[in-house]
Backbone as CSV, one residue per row, in Angstrom:
resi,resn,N_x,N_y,N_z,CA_x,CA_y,CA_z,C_x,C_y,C_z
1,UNK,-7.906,-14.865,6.206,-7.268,-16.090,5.784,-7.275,-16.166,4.262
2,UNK,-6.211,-16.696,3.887,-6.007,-16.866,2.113,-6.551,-17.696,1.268
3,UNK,-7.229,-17.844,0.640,-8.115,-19.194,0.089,-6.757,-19.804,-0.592
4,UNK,-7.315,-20.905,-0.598,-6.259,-22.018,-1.315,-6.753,-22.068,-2.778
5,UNK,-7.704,-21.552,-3.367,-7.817,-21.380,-4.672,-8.596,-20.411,-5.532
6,UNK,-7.665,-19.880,-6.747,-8.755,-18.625,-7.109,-8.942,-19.030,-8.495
7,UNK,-9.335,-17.592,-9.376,-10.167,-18.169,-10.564,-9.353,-18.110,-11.812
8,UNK,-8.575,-16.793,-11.182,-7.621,-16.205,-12.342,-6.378,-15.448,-11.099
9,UNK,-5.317,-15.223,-11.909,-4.748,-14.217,-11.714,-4.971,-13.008,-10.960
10,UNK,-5.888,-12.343,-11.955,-6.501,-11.226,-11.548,-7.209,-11.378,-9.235
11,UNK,-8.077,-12.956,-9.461,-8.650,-12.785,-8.559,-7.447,-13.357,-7.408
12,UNK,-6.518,-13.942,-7.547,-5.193,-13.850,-6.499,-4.475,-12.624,-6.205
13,UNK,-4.654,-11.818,-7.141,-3.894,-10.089,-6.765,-4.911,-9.569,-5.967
14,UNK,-6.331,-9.458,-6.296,-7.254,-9.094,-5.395,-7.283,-9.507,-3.881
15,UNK,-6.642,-10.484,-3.821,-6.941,-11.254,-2.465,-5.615,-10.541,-1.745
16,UNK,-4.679,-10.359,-2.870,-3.506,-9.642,-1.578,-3.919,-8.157,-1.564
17,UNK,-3.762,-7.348,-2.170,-4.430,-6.413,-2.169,-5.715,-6.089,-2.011
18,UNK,-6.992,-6.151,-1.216,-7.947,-6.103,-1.144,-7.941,-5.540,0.210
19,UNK,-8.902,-4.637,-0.043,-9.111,-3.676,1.151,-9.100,-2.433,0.517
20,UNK,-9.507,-1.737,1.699,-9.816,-0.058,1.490,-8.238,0.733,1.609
21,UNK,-7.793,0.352,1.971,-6.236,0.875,2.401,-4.595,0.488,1.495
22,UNK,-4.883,-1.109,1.579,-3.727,-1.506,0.971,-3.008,-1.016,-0.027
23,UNK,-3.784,-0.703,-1.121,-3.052,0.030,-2.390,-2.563,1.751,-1.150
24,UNK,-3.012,2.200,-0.911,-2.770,3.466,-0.090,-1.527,3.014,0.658
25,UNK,-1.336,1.812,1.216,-0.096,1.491,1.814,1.040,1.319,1.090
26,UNK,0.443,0.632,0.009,1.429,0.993,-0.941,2.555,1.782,-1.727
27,UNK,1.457,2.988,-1.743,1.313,3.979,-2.647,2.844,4.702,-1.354
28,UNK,2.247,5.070,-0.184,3.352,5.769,0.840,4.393,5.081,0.773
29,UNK,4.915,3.719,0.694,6.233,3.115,0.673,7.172,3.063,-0.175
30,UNK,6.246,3.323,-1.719,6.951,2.611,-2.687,8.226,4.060,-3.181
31,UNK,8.514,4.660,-2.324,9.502,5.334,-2.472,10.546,5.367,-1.620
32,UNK,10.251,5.307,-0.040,10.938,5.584,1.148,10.391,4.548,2.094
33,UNK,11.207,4.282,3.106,10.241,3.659,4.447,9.853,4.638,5.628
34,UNK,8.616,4.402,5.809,8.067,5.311,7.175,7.544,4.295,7.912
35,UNK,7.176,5.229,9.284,7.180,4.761,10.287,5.684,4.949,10.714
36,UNK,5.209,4.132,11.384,3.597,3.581,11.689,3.115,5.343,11.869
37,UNK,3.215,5.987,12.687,2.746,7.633,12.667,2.635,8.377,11.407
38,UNK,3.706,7.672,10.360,3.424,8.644,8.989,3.102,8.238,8.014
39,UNK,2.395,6.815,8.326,1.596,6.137,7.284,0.046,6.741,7.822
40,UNK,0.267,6.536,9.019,-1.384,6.902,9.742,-1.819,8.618,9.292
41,UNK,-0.481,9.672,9.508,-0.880,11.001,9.126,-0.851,10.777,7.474
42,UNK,-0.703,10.046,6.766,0.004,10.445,4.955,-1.759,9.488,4.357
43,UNK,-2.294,8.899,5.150,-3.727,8.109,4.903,-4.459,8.692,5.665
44,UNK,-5.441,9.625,5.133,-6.609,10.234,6.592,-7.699,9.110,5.929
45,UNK,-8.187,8.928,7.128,-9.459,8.509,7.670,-9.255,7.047,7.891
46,UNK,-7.813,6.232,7.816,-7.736,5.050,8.116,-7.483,5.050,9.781
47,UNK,-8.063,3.968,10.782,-7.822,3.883,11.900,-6.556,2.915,12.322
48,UNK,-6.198,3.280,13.619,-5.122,2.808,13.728,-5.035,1.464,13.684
49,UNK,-6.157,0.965,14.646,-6.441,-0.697,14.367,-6.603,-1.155,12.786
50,UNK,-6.893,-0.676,12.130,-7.012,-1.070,10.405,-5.372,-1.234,10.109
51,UNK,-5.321,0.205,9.837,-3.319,0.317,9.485,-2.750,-0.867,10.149
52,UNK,-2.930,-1.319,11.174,-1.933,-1.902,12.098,-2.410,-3.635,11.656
53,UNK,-3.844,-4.193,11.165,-4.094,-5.041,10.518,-3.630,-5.191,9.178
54,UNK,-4.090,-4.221,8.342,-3.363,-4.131,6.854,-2.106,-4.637,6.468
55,UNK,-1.179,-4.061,7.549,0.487,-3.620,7.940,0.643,-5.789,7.957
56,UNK,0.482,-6.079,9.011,0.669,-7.281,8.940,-0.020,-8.456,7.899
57,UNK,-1.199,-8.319,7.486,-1.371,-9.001,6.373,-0.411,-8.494,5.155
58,UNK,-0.270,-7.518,4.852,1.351,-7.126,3.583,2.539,-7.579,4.038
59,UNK,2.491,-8.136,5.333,3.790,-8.721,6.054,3.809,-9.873,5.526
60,UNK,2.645,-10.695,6.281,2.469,-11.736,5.982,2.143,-12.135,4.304
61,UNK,2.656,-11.582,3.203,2.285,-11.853,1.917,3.233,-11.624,1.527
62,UNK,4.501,-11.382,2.133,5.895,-10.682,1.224,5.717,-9.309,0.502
63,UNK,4.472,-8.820,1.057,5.394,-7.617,0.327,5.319,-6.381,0.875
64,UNK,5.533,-6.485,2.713,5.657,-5.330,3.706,6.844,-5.944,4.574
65,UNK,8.157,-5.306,4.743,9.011,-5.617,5.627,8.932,-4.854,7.078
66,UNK,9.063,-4.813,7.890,9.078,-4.299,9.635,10.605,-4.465,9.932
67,UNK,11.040,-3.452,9.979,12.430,-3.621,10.516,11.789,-2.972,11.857
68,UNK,12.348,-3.678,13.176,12.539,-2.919,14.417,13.616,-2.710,14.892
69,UNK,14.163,-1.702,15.040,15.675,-1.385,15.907,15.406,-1.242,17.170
70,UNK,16.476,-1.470,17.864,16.982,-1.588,18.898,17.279,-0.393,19.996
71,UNK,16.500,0.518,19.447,16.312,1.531,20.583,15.850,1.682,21.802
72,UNK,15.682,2.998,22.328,14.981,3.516,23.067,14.651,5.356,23.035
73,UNK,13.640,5.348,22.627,12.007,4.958,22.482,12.327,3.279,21.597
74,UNK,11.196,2.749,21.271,11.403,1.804,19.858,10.993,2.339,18.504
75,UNK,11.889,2.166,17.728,11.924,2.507,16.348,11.441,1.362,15.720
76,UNK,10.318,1.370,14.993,9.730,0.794,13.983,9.532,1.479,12.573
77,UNK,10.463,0.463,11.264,9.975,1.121,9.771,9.584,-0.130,9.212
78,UNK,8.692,0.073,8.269,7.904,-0.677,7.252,8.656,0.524,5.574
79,UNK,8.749,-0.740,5.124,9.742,-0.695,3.821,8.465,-1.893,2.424
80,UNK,8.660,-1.650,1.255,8.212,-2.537,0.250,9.406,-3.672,0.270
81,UNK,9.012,-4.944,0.637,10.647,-5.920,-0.202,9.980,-5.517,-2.000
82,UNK,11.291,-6.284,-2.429,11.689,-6.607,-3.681,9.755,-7.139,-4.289
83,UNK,9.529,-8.016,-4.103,8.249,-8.366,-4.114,7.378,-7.843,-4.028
84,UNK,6.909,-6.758,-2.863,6.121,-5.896,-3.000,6.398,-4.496,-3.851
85,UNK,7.831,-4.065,-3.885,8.196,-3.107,-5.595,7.599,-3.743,-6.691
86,UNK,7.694,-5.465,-7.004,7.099,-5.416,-8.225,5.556,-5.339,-8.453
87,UNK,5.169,-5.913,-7.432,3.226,-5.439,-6.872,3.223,-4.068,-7.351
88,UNK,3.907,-3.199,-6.758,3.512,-1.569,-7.124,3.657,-1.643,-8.381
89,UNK,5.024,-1.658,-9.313,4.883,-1.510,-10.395,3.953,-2.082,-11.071
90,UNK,3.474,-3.486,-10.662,2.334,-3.819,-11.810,1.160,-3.003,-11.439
91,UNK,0.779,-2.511,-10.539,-0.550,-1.226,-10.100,-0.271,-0.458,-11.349
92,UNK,1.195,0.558,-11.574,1.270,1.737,-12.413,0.178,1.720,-13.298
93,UNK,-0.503,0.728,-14.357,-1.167,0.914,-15.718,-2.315,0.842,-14.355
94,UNK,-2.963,0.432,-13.546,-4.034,0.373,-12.859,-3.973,2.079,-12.552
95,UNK,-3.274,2.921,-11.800,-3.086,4.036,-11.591,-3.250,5.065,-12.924
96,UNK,-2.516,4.743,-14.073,-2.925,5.753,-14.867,-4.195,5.455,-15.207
97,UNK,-5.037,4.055,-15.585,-6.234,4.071,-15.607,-7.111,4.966,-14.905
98,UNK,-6.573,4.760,-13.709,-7.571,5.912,-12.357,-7.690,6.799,-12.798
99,UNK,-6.382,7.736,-13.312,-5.897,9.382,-13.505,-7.084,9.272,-14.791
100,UNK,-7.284,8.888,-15.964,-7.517,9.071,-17.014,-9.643,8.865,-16.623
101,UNK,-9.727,8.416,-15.798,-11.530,8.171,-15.425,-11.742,8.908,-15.075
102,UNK,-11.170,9.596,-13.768,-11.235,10.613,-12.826,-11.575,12.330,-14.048
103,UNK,-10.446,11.811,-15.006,-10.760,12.840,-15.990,-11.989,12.934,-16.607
104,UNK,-12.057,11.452,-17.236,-13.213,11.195,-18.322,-14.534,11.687,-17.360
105,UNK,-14.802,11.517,-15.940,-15.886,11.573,-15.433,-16.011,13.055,-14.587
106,UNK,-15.311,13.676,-14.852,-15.155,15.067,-13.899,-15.056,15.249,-12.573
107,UNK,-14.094,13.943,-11.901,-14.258,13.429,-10.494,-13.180,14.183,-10.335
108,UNK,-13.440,15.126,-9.117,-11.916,15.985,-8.346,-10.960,14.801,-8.213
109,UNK,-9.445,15.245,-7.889,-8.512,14.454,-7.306,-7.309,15.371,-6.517
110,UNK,-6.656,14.838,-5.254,-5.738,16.073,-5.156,-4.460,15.263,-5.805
111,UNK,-3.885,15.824,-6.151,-2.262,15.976,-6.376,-1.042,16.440,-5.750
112,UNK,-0.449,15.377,-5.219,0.564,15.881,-3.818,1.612,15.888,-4.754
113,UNK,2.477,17.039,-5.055,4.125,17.119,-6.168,5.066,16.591,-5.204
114,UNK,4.511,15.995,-4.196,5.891,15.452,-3.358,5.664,14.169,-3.305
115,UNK,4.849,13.107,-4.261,4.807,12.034,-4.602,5.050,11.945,-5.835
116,UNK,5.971,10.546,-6.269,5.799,10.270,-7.724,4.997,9.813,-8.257
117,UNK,4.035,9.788,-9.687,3.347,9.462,-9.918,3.482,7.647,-10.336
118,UNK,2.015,7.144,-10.385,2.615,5.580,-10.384,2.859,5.751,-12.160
């Protein structure tokens, strides 16, 4: 549940984003939309019940869309709205921060060239 009041700024972005995952949910959308199986394979070690909680609290905050079509099997994609693109972009300076610690402290990282960097 969302508190009805925070301290700063800072601690209202925390509250939408907060969790072990969310920025990671992020991070997979903010280029393409996928589908619940390739958020779950593109994030190891998140469970499905988590993803599938996460997924709807970013729903419920504007900034995870669920399109379901009308198939058969059912087709489900999760997309960033407009709102959640500008969430990512304000991460970017949070992200190069990461890249630049990870350095300063000699912490491994992998690097996938089939993502853009934030």
């Amino acid at each position: 549940m969302k508190r009805q009041s925070y301290q700063c700024g800072l601690d209202a972005a925390m509250d939408v984003i907060g969790g072990k995952w969310k920025v990671l949910i992020l991070w997979e959308l903010h280029c393409q939309e996928r589908r619940f199986g390739e958020l779950r394979r593109l994030i190891p070690g998140v469970s499905e019940k988590v993803l599938i909680q996460q997924l709807r609290e970013l729903e419920a905050d504007g900034i995870v869309h669920r399109e379901i079509y009308d198939e058969v099997p059912p087709k489900v994609e999760y997309s960033l709205t407009l709102y959640g693109t500008s969430l990512y972009d304000a991460l970017g300076p949070l992200g190069f921060w990461g890249e630049r610690h990870m350095e300063r402290a000699g912490l491994e990282h992998q690097l996938v060239v089939t993502r853009k960097p934030l």
